[in-house]
Coordinates of C-alpha atoms in Angstrom, one line a residue:
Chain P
X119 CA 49.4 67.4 65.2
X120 CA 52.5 66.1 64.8
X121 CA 55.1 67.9 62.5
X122 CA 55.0 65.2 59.9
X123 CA 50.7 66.2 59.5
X124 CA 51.7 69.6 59.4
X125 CA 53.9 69.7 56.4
X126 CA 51.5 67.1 54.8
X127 CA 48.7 69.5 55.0
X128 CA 51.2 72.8 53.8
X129 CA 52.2 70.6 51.2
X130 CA 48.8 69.5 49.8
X131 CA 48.0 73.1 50.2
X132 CA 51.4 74.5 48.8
X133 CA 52.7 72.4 46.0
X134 CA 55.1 74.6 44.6
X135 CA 56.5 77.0 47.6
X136 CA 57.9 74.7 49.8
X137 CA 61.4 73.9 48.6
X138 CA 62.8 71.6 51.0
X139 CA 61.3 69.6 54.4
X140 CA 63.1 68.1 56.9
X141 CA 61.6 65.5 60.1
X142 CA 64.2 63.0 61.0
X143 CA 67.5 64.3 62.4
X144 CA 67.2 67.9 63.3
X145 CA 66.2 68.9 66.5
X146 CA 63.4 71.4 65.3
X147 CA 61.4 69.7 61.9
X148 CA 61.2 72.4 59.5
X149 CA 60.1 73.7 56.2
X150 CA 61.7 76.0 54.0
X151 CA 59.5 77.9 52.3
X152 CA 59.8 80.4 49.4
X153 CA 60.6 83.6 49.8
X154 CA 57.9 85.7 47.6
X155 CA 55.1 83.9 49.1
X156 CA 55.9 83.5 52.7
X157 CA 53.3 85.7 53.4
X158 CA 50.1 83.6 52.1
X159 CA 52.1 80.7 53.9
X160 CA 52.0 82.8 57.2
X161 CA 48.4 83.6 57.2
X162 CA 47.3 80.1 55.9
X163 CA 49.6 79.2 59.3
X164 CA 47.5 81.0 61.3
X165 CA 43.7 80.7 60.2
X166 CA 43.9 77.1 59.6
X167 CA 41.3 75.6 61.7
X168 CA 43.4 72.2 62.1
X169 CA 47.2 74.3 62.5
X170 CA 46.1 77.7 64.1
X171 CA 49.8 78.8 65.0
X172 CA 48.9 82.5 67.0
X173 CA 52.3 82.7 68.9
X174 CA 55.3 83.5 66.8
X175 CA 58.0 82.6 69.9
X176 CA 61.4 83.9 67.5
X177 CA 62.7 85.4 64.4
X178 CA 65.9 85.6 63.8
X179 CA 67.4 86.6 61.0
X180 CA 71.3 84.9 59.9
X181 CA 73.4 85.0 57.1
X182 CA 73.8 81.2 55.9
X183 CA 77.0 82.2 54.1
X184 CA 77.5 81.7 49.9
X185 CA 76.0 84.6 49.5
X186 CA 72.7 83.9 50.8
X187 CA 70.9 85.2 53.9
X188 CA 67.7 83.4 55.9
X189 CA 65.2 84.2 58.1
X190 CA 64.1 81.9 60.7
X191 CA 60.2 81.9 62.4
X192 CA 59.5 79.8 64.9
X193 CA 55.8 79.2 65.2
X194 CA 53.8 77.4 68.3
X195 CA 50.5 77.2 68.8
X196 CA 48.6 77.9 71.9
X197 CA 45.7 76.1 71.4
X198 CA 46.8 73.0 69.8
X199 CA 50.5 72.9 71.8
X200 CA 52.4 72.4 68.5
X201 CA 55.3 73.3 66.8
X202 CA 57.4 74.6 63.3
X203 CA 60.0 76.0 62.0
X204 CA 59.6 78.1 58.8
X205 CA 62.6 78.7 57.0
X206 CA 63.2 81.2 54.2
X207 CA 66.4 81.8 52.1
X208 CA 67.5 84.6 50.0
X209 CA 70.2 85.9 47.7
X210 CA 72.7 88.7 49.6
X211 CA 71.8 90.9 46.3
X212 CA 68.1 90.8 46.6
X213 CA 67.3 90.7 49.8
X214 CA 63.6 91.1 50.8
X215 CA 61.1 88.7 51.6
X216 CA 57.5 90.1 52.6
X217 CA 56.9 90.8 56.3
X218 CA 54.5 89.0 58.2
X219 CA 53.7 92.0 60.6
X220 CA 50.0 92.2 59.7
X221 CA 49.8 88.6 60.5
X222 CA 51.9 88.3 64.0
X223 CA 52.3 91.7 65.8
X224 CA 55.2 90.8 67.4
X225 CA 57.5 90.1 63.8
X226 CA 57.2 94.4 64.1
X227 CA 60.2 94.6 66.1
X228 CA 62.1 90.9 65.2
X229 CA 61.6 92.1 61.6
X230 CA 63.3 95.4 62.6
X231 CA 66.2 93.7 64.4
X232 CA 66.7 91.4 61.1
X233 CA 66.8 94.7 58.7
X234 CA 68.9 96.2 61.3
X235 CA 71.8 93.4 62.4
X236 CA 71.8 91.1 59.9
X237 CA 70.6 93.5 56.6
X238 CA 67.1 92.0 55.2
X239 CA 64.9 93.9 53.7
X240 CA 60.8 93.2 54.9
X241 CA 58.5 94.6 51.9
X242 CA 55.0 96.6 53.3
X243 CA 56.7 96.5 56.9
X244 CA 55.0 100.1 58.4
X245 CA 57.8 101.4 60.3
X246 CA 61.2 99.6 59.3
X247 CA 64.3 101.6 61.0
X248 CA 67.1 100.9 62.6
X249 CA 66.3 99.2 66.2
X250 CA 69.4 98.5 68.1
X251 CA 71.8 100.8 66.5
X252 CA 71.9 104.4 65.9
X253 CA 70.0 105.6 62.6
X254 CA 73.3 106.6 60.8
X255 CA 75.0 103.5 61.2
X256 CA 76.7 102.2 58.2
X257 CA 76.5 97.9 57.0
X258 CA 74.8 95.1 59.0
X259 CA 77.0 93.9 62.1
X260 CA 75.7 90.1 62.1
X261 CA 76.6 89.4 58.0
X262 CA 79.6 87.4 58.2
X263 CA 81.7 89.3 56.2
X264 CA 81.4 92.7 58.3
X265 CA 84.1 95.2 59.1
X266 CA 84.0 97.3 61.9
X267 CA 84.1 100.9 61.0
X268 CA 87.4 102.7 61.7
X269 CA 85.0 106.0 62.7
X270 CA 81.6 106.8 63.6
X271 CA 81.1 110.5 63.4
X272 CA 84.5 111.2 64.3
X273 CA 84.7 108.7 67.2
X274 CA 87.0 105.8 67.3
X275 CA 85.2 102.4 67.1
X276 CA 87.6 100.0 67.7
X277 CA 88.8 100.1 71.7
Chain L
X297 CA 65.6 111.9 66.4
X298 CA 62.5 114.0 65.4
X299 CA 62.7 116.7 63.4
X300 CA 62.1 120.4 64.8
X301 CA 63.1 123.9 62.8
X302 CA 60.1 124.9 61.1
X303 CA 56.1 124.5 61.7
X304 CA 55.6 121.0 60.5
X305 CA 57.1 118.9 63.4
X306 CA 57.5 114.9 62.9
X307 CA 57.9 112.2 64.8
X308 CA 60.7 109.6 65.0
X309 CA 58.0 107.3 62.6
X310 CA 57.5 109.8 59.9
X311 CA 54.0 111.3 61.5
X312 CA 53.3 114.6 61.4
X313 CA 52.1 116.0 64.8
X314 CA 48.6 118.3 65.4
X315 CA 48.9 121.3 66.6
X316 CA 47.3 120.9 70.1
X317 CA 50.3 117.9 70.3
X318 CA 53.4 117.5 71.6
X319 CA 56.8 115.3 72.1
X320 CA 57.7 114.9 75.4
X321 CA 60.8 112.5 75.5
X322 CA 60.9 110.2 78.7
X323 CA 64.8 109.4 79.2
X324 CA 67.3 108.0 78.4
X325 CA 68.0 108.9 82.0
X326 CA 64.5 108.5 83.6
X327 CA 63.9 106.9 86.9
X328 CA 61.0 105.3 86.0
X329 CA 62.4 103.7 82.7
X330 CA 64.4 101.3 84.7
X331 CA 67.4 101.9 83.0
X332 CA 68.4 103.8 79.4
X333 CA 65.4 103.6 77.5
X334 CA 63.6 106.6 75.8
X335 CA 60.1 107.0 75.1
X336 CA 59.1 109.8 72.3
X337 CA 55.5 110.3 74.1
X338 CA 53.1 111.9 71.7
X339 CA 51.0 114.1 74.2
X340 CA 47.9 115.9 74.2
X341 CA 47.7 118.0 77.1
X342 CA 48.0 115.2 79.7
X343 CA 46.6 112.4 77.5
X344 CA 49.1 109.9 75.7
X345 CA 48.4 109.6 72.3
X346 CA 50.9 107.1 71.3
X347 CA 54.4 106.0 72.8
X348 CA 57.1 105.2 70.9
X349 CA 59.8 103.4 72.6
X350 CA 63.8 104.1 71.4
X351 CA 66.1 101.6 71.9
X352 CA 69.8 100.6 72.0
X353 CA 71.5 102.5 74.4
X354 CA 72.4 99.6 76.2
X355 CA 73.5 97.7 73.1
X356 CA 76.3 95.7 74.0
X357 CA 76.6 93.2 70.8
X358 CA 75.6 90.3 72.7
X359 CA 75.2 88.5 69.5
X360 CA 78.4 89.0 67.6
X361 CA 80.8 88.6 70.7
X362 CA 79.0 85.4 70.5
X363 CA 79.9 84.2 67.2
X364 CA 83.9 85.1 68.1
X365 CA 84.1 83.0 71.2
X366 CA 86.0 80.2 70.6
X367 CA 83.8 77.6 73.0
X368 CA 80.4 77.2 73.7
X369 CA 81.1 77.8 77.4
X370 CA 82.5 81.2 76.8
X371 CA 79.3 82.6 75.7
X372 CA 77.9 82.4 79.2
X373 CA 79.4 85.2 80.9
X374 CA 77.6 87.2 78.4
X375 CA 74.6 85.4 78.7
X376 CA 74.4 86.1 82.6
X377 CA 74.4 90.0 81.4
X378 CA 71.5 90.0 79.3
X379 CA 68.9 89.8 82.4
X380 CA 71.1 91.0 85.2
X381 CA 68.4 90.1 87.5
X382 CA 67.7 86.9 86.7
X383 CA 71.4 85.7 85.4
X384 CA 70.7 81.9 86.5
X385 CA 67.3 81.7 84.2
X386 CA 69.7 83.0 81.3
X387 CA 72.5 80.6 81.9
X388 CA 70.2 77.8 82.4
X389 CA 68.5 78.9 79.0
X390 CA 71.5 78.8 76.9
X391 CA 72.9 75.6 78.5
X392 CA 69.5 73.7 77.7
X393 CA 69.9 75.0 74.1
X394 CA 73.3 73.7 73.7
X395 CA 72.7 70.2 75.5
X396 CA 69.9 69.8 73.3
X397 CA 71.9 70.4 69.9
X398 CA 74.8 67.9 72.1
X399 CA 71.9 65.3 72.8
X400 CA 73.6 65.7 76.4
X401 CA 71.9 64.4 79.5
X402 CA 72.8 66.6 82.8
X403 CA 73.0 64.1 86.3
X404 CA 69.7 64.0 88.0
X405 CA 71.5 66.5 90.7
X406 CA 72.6 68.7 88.5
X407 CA 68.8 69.0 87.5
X408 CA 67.8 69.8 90.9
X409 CA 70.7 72.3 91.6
X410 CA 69.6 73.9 89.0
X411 CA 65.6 74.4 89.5
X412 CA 66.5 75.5 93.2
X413 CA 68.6 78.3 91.2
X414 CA 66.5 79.3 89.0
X415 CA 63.6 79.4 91.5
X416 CA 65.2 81.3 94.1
X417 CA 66.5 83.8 91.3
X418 CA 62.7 84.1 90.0
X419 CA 61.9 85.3 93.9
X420 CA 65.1 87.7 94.3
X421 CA 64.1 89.2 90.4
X422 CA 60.1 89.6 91.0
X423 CA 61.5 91.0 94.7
X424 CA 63.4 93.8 92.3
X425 CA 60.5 94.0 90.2
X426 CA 57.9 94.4 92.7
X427 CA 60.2 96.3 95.3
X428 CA 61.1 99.6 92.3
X429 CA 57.3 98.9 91.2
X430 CA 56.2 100.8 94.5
X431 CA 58.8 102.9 94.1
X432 CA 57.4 104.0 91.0
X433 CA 53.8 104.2 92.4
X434 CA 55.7 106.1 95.2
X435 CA 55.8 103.5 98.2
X436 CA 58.7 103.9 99.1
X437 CA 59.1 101.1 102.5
X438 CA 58.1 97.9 100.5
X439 CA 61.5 98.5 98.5
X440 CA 63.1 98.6 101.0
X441 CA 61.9 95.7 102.6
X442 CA 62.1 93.3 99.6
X443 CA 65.8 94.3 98.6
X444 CA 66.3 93.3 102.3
X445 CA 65.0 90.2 102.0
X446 CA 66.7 89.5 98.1
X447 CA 70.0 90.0 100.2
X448 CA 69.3 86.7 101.6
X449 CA 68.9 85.0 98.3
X450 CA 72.2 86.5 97.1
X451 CA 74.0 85.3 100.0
X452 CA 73.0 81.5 99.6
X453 CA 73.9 82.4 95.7
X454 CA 78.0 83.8 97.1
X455 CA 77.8 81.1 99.1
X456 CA 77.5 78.6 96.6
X457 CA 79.6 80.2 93.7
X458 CA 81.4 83.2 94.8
X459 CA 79.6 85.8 93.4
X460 CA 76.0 88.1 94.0
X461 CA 75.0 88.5 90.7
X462 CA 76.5 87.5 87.5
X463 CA 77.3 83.9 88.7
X464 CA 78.3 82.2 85.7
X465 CA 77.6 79.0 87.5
X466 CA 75.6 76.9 84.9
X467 CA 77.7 75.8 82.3
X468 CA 77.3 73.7 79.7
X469 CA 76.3 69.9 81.1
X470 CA 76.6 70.7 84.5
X471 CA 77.2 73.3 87.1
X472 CA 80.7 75.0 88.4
X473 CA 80.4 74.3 91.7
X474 CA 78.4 71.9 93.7
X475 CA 76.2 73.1 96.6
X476 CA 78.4 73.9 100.1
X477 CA 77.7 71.4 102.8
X478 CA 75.4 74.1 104.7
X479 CA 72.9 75.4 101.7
X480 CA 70.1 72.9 101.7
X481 CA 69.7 74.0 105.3
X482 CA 70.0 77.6 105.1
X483 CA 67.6 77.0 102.1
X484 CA 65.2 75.4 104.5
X485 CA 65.5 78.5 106.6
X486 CA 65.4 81.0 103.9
X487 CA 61.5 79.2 102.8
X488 CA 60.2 79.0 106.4
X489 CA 61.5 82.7 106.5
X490 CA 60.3 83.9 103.4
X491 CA 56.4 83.0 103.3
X492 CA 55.3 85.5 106.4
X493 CA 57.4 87.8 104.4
X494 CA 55.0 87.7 101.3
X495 CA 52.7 88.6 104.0
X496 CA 54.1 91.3 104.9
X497 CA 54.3 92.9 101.3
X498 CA 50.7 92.2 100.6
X499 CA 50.1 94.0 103.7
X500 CA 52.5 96.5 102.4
X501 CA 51.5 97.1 99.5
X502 CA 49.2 95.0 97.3
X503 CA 45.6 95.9 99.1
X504 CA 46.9 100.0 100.0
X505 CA 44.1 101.1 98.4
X506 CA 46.5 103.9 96.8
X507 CA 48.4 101.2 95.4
X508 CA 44.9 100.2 93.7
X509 CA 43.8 103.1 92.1
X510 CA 47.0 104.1 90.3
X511 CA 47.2 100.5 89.0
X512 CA 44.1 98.7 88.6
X513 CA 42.0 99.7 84.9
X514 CA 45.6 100.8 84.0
X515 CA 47.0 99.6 81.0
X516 CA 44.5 96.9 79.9
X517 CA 45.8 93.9 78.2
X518 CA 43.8 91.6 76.0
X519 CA 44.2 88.5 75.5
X520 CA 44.0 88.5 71.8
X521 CA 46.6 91.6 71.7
X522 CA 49.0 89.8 74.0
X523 CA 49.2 86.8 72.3
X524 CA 49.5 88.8 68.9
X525 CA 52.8 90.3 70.0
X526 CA 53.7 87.1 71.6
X527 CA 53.8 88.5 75.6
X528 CA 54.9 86.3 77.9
X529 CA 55.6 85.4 81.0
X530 CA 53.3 87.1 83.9
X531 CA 52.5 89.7 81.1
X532 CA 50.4 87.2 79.6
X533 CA 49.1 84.9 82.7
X534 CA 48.1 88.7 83.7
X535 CA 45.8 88.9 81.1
X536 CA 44.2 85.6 82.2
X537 CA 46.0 83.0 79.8
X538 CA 46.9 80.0 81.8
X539 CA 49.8 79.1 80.2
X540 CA 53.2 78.9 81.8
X541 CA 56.6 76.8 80.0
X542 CA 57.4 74.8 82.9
X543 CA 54.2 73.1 83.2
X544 CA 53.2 73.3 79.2
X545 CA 56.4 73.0 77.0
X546 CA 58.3 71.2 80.2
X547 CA 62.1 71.3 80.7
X548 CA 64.0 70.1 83.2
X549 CA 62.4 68.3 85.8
X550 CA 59.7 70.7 86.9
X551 CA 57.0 67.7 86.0
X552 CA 58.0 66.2 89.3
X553 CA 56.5 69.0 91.4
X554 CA 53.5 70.5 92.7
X555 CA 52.9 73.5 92.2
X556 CA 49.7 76.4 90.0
X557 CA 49.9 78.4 87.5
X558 CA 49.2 81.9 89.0
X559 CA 46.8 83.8 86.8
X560 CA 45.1 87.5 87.0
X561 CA 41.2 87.1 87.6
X562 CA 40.5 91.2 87.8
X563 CA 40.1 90.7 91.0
X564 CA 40.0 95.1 91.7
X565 CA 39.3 96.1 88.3
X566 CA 39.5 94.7 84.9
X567 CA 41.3 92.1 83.8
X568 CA 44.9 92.4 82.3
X569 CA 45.3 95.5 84.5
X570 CA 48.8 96.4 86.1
X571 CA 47.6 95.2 89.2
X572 CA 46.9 92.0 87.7
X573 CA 50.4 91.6 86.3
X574 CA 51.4 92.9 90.0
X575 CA 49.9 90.3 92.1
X576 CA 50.6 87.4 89.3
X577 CA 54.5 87.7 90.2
X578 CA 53.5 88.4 93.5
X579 CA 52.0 84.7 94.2
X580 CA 54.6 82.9 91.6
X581 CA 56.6 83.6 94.7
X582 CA 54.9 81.3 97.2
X583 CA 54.7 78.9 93.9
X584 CA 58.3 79.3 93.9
X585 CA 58.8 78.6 97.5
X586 CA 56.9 75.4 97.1
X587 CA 58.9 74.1 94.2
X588 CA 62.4 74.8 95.9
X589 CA 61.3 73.0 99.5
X590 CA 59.9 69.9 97.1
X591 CA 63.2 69.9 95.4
X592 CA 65.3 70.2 98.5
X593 CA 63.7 67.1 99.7
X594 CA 64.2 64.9 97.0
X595 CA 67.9 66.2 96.1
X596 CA 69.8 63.2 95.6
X597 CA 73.8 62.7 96.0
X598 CA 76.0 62.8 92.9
X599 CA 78.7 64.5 90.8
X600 CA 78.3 67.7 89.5
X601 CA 80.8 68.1 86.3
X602 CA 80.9 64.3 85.8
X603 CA 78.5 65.5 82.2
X604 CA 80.7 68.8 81.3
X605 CA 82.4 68.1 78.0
X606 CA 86.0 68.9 77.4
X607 CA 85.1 70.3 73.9
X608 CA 82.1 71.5 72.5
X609 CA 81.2 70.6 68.8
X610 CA 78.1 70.1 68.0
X611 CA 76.8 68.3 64.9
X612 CA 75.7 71.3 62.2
X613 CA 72.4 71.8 62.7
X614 CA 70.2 74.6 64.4
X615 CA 67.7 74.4 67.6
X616 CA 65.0 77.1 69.1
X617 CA 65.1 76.1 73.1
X618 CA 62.8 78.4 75.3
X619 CA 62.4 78.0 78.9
X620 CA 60.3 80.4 81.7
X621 CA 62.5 82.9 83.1
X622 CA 61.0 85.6 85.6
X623 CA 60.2 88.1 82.9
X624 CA 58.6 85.2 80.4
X625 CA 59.6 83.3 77.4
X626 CA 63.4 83.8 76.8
X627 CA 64.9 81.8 73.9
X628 CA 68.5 80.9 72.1
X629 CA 68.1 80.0 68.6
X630 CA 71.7 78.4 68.0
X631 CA 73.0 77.7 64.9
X632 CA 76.1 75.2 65.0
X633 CA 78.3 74.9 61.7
X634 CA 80.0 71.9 63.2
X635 CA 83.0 73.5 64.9
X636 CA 84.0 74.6 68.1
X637 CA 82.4 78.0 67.6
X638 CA 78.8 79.0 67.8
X639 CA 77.8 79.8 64.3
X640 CA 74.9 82.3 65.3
X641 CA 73.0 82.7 68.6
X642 CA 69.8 84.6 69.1
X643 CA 68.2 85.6 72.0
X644 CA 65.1 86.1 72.1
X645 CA 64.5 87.9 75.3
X646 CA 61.0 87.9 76.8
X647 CA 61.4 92.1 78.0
X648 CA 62.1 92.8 74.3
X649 CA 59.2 91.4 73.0
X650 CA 57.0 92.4 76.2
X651 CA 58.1 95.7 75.8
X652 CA 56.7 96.2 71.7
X653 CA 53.3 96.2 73.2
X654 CA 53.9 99.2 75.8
X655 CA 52.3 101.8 72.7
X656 CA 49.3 99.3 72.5
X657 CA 48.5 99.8 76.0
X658 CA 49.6 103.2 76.7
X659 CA 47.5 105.2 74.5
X660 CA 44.6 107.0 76.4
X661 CA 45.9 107.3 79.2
X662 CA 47.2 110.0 80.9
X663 CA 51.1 110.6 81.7
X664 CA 52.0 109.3 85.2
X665 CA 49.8 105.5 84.0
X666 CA 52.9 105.9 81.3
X667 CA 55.2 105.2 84.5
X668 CA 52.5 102.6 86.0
X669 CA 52.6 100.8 83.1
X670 CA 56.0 100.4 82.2
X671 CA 56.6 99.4 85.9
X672 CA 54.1 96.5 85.5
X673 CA 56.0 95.4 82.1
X674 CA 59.1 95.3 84.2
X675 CA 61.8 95.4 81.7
X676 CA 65.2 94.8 82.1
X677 CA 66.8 97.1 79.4
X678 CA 70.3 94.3 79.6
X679 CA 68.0 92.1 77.3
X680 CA 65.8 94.3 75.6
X681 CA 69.3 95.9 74.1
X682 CA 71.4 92.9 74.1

């Protein structure tokens, strides 16, 4: 299918979650999606006889700036060899969209590096720690307006 | 850190152990880990009950350095230490990503330079891979013998841009240097050189009927799991999916060659095994070897940095660009705000995700597969930690 069929068909079946759409002039065509029901959107993505996206390739989780944070899934399928980009965007102050981990395995860890750098919150993930920094670090390196902690239990940070 | 002082004992996940169980940490400073990575083994007696990997002792911030550079080309030192055995897939990686926000075209040389390095990395990074897999098993000559042989590769590679493993030699639109007048021939020699070689390992190694029972039934794979947790790479072609990016989500100019998707059949045990995953890299070798004498013929004359741009600003926008590299699906998802400065790069790096299915396929089995199976996953923990 080509990504114009695909967000016909999530927009016949989603009517009021999909916020924005976007073919012509971006690299990746994508759909933004919103955030309280990404789930339903996810596993529609995947059982779909006609879509059957299986292979989440990225998520990556950035903070769009103005106070709002996204998260980014890049889905391809291996059966049908097609491609989209979800998009979901949240306020900084309530940050939690619902995780897809039952639905794609491999979000467990992406979802854990998103909580963990860039500070979102993934509601009925099972194990959502810390990945790449120590447990007792303190803020989310990758939000723009980050500071770098003068000490981390009593060590210098900045070299 | 688990938590120990008083009868109840936990894991690092919150579960409460048995009493016939036990944590037995493998690492940080572990041969068989490749590098700093600890797994929290949940044992009973000798049988693995579940794994669970710890991460980020290698964390280097690969991400945020990014988003301070002031140039897109100054992220590419970094990129080559991500995968420090397979630096040219990496560079190659990110420059595709930012030539495709760009809407840059490279010169058909620059194409070719480029799948020769990335195809002779692919045979220096699965001789590493394959070489400390033996080691693991406890073969200790084929090691040897391969890193001999991957000297080779990283003298045409110091040849070309000075250095033996972090080259920094793809940049942006083009490629630092162009080929030395004697490479395509010492090329030539290195492929007529290297297929008795793969010979010689399989002799070696692959049918030591040793070899075979510690690795094939090992650490079964199916193809429903793998593609769950989005494996990659001869993880997944091990398993028996024929699926491989150059041929099915093309870049470059690997459409003009000839070459097979190498995939594991369960050929001494079951399908998905580590052996599977073994011989898969194994024979992407001789693929590899075909590819670079095809390209070495039809090389054509040019400029090399004709395409580079003097400055880098991409329109805003964002892209998700994956390409094969020896270890599987690694991908940049760039973000560009319009300036000179990468707004957020991600890399998703194929030994990360490979590696969040090692408690999947560890469980069962008994202690030293733990070692057989990480081998055959063959992470590098420079990407898995960023």
């Amino acid at each position: 299918m080509t990504p114009q069929e695909i967000i016909e068909k999530l927009k016949s079946k989603f009517v009021e979650t999909i916020t924005d759409t976007k073919v012509e002039g971006v690299v990746d065509p994508f759909v933004k999606v919103k955030p309280e029901s990404m789930k339903e959107v996810a596993l529609f993505l995947r059982d779909d006889a006609d879509l059957q996206f299986d292979f989440l390739m990225c998520l990556s989780g950035v903070d769009l700036g103005k106070g709002n944070l996204g998260v980014v899934y890049n889905l391809y399928s291996m059966n049908k060899k097609h491609k989209i980009t979800i998009k979901v965007e949240v306020s900084r102050d309530k940050a939690e969209i619902p995780s897809v981990e039952s639905v794609w395995r491999t979000a467990n860890w992406h979802e854990r590096e998103a909580y963990d750098l860039v500070g979102i919150t993934f509601t009925g993930h099972p194990d959502l720690r810390r990945i790449l920094l120590p447990t007792d670090w303190e803020g989310h390196p990758l939000r723009k307006d980050y500071k770098v902690p003068e000490f981390y239990q009593g060590m210098k940070v900045p070299y | 850190m688990f938590e120990t002082g008083s009868d109840i004992v936990k894991t690092s996940t919150g579960r409460v152990l048995r009493s016939e169980e036990m944590i037995i940490n493998m690492g940080p400073q572990h041969p068989s880990t490749h590098g700093v990575l600890r797994l929290e083994l949940v044992v009973d007696g000798e049988i693995v009950v579940d794994v669970i990997p710890q991460l980020g002792y290698l964390h280097r911030c690969f991400e945020k350095h990014s988003e301070a550079m002031n140039n897109y080309q100054q992220v590419i030192p970094y990129c080559d230490r991500l995968d420090y055995l397979a630096s040219m897939n990496m560079d190659w990686a990110y420059a595709l990503t930012a030539e495709k926000l760009l809407y840059l075209q490279v010169p058909e040389r620059v194409e070719y330079i480029r799948v020769i390095m990335a195809e002779l990395q692919r045979i220096a990074s699965h001789l590493v891979a394959l070489g400390t897999y033996g080691l693991d098993i406890g073969a200790f000559t084929p090691f040897l013998y391969m890193f001999r042989d991957r000297e080779l590769i990283l003298d045409l590679f110091e040849m070309t841009c000075g250095a033996r493993l972090l080259y920094n030699y793809i940049w942006v639109g083009g490629v630092s240097h162009d080929l030395p007048p004697t490479f395509i021939e010492k090329t030539r020699e290195f492929c007529k050189y290297c297929k008795p070689q793969i010979t010689e390992y399989n002799n070696l190694l692959t049918y030591n009927e040793i070899f075979i029972k510690r690795t094939a039934n090992v650490g079964v794979l199916p193809v429903d799991v793998a593609v769950s947790y989005a494996c990659s790479g001869p993880m997944l072609r091990g398993s028996g999916v024929d699926f491989d990016l150059r041929r099915d989500d093309p870049y470059g100019i690997y459409n003009r060659f000839q070459w097979d998707v190498c995939v594991g059949k369960g050929e001494v045990g079951t399908v998905g095994d580590c052996w599977d995953r073994y011989i898969v890299r194994m024979r992407e070798m001789e693929q590899s070897v075909r590819i670079i004498e095809q390209a070495l013929e039809q090389i054509p004359d040019g400029d090399v940095m004709s395409a580079i741009p003097k400055r880098i600003r991409p329109n805003a926008g964002d892209c998700y660009v994956r390409t094969e590299s020896p270890r599987g699906e690694i991908g940049f998802y760039l973000v560009s705000d319009g300036s000179g400065t990468p707004y957020r790069v991600k890399a998703r790096s194929p030994a990360f995700v490979n590696l969040s299915v090692c408690p999947e396929i560890c469980r069962g089995y008994m202690i030293a597969d733990v070692v057989a199976i990480l081998g055959s996953i063959d992470i590098v923990l420079g990407e898995v930690d960023r």
